[in-house]
Short mmCIF file of C-alpha atoms in Angstrom, two decimals:
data_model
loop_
_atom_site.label_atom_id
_atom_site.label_comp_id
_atom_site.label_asym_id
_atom_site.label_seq_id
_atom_site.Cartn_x
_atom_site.Cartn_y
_atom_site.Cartn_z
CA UNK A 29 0.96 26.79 6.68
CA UNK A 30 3.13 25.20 9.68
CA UNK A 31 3.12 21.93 11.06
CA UNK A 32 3.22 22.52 14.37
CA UNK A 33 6.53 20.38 15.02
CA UNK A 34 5.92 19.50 18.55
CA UNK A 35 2.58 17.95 17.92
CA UNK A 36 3.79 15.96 15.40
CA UNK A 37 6.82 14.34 17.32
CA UNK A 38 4.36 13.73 19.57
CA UNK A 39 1.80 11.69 17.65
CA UNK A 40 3.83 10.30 14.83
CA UNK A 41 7.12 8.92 17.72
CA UNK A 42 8.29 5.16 15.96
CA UNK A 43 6.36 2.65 13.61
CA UNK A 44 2.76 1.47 14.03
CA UNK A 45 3.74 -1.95 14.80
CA UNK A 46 6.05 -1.15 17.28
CA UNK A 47 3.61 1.41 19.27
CA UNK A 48 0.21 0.07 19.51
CA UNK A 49 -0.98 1.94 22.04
CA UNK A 50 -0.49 5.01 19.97
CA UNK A 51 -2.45 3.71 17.03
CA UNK A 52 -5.31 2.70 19.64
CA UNK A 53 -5.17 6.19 20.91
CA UNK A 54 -5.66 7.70 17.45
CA UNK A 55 -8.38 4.93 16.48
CA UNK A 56 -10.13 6.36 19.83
CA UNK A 57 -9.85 10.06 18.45
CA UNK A 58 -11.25 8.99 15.27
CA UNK A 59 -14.36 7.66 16.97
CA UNK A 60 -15.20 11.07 18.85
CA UNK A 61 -14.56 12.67 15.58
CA UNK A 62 -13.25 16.30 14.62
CA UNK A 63 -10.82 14.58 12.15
CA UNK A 64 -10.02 15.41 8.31
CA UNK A 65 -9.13 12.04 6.38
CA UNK A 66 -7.79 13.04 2.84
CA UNK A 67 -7.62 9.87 0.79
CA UNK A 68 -5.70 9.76 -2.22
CA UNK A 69 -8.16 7.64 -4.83
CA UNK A 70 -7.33 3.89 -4.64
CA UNK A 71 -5.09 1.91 -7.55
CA UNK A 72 -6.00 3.05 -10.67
CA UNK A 73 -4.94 1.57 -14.07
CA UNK A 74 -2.46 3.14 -16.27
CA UNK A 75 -4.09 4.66 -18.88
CA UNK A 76 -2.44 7.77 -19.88
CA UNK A 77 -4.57 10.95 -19.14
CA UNK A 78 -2.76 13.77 -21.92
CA UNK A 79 -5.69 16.10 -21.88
CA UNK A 80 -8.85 16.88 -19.84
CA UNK A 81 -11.76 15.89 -21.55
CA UNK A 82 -15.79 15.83 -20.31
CA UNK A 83 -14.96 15.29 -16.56
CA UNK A 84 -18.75 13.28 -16.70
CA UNK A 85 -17.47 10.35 -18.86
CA UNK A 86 -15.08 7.98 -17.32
CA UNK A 87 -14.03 6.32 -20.71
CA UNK A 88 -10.98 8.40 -20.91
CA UNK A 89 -9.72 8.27 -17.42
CA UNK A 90 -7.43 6.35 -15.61
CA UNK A 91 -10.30 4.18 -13.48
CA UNK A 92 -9.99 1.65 -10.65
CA UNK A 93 -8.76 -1.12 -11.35
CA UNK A 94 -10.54 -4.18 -9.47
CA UNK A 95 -7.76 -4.17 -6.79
CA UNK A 96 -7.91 -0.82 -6.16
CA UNK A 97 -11.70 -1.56 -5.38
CA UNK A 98 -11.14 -3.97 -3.26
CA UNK A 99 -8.37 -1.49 -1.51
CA UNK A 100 -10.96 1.01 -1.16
CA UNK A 101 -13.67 -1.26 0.49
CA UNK A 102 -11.00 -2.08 2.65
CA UNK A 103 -10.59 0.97 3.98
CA UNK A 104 -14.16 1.58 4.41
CA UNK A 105 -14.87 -1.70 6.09
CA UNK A 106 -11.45 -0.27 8.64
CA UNK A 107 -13.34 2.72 9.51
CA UNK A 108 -16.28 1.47 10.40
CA UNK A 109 -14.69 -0.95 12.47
CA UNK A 110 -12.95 1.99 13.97
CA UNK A 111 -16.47 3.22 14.74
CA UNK A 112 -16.13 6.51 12.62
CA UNK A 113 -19.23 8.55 11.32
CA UNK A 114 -18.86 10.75 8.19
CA UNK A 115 -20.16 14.30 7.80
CA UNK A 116 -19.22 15.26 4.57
CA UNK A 117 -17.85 12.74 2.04
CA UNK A 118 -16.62 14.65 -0.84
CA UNK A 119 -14.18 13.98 -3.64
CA UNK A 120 -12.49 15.28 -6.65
CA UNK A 121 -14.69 15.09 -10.17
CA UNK A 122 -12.95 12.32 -11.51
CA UNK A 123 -14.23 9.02 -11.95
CA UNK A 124 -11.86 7.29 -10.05
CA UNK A 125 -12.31 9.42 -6.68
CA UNK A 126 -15.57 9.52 -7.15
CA UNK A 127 -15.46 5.56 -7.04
CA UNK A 128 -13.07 5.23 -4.44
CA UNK A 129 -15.58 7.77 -1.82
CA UNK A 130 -18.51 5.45 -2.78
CA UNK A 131 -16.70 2.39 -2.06
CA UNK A 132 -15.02 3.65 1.49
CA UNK A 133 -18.37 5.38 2.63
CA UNK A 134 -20.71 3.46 1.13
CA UNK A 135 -23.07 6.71 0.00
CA UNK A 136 -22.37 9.05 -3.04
CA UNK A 137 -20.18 11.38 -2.76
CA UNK A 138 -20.50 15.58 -2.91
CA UNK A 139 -18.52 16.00 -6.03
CA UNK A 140 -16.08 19.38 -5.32
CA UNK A 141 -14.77 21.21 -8.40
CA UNK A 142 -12.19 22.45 -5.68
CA UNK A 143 -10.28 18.66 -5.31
CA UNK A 144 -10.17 18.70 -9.05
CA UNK A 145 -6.28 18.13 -9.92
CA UNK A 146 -4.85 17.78 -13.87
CA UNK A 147 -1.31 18.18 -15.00
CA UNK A 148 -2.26 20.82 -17.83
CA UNK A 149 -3.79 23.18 -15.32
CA UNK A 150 -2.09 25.90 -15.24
CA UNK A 151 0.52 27.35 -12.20
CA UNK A 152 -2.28 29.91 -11.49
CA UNK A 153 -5.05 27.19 -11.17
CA UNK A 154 -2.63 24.72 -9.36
CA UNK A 155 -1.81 27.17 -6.99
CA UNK A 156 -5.85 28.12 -6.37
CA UNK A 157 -6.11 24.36 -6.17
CA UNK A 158 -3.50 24.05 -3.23
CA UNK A 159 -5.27 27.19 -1.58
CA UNK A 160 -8.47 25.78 -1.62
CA UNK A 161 -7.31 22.17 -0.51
CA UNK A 162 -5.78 23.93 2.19
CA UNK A 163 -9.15 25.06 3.39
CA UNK A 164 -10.79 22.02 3.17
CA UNK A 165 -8.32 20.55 5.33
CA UNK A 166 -8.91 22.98 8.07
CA UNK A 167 -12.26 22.71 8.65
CA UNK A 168 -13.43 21.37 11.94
CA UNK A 169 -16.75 18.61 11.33
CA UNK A 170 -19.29 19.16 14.47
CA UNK A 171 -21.27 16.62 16.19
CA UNK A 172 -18.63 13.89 16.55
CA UNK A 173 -18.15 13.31 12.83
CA UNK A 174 -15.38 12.94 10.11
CA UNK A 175 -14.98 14.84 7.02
CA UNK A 176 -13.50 11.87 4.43
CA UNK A 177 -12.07 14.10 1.28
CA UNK A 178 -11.01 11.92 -1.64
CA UNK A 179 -8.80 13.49 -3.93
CA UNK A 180 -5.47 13.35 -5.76
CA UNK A 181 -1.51 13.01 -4.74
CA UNK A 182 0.47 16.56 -6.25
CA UNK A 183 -2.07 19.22 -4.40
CA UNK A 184 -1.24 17.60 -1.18
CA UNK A 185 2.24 17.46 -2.14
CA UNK A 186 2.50 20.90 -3.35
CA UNK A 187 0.82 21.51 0.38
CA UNK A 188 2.70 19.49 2.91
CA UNK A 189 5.45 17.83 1.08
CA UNK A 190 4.32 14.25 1.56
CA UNK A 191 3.24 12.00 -1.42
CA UNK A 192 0.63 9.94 -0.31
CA UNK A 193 0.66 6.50 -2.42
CA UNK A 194 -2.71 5.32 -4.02
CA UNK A 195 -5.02 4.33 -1.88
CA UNK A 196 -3.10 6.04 1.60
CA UNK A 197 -4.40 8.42 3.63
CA UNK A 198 -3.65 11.27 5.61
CA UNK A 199 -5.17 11.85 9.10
CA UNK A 200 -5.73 15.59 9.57
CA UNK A 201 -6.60 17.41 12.45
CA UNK A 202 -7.66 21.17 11.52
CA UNK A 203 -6.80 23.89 13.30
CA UNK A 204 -7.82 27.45 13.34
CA UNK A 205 -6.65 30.00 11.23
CA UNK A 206 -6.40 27.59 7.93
CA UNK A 207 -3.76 25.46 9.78
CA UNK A 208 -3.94 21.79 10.39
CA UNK A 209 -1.67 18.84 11.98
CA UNK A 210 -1.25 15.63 10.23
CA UNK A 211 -1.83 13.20 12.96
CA UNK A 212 -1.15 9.79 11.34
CA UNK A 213 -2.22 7.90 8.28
CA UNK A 214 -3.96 5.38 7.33
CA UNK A 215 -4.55 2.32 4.05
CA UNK A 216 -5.95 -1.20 3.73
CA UNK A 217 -3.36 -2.01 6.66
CA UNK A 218 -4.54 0.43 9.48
CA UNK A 219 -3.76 2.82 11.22
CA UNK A 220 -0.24 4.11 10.77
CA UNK A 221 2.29 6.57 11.91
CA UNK A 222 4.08 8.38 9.60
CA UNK A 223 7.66 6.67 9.95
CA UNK A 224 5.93 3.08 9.12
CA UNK A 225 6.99 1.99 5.76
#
């Protein structure tokens, strides 16, 4: 996949709070829709996750924590201010994302096998992860809507080379040809650019 430099110098310039205007502009692009937003799964506990056991029970996983769920109903409450309408809200099998979708788009969530990330997957089923995320994040959602995917932090990684932090997303605008620009991002603080810290 490339980035297409040139769009991205364009939309991601200096820090959010020093270039309103820009973060307006992208808030107005949300509205009319088009847009991938690829959450990572709000603040989880640490509870150590060695194997992967029945993806159904949420016992053994690391789970929200109760600021994470407030950071995730954050975000939701941000979006709608922003005026944006979901297609498809989908996340990763795991409790937590599963938690965090509900709590930003305040429906259930399509559960995809394909956002499904663990560190004892194998290289071959890491790299058909990344593949697969990479599709996801290049399809275009009709009728003025936003596809909200809610997943995990190493696919995208492995993908783009950013680390998104719990709870941060990344503002995606597909392209054809399984290509897509990242066009800002985006936590319980706003709308950001990519330089903000």
């Amino acid at each position: 996949m490339t980035l297409h430099r040139r769009t991205l110098l364009t939309l991601l310039p200096v820090p959010f709070v020093a270039n309103r205007a820009w973060a307006r502009e992208l808030s107005a692009d949300l509205r009319r829709g088009g847009y991938v937003i690829y959450l990572r799964h709000a603040e989880t506990d640490t509870k150590p996750e060695p194997t992967l056991g029945d993806i159904k029970d949420c016992l053994w996983q690391r789970n929200l924590t109760p600021a994470g769920k407030t950071q995730a109903t954050t975000i939701g409450q941000i979006l709608k201010e922003l005026g944006v309408r979901y297609g498809q809200v989908a996340s990763s099998p795991f409790c937590r994302c599963r938690d965090t979708a509900q709590l930003v788009a305040v429906r259930p969530a399509q559960v995809l096998p394909e956002l499904l990330y663990h560190v004892t997957q194998s290289p071959n089923e890491q790299a058909a992860g990344i593949e697969r995320l990479r599709v996801l994040l290049s399809n275009h959602e009709p009728g003025g809507r936003c596809t909200l995917l809610v997943g995990h932090a190493p696919p995208f990684k492995a993908l783009t080379g950013i680390e998104l932090a719990e709870g941060q997303a990344a503002i995606i605008l597909p392209r054809q040809t399984k290509d897509f620009d990242i066009a800002g991002f985006l936590d319980a603080k706003g709308v950001r650019s990519r330089d903000d810290g």
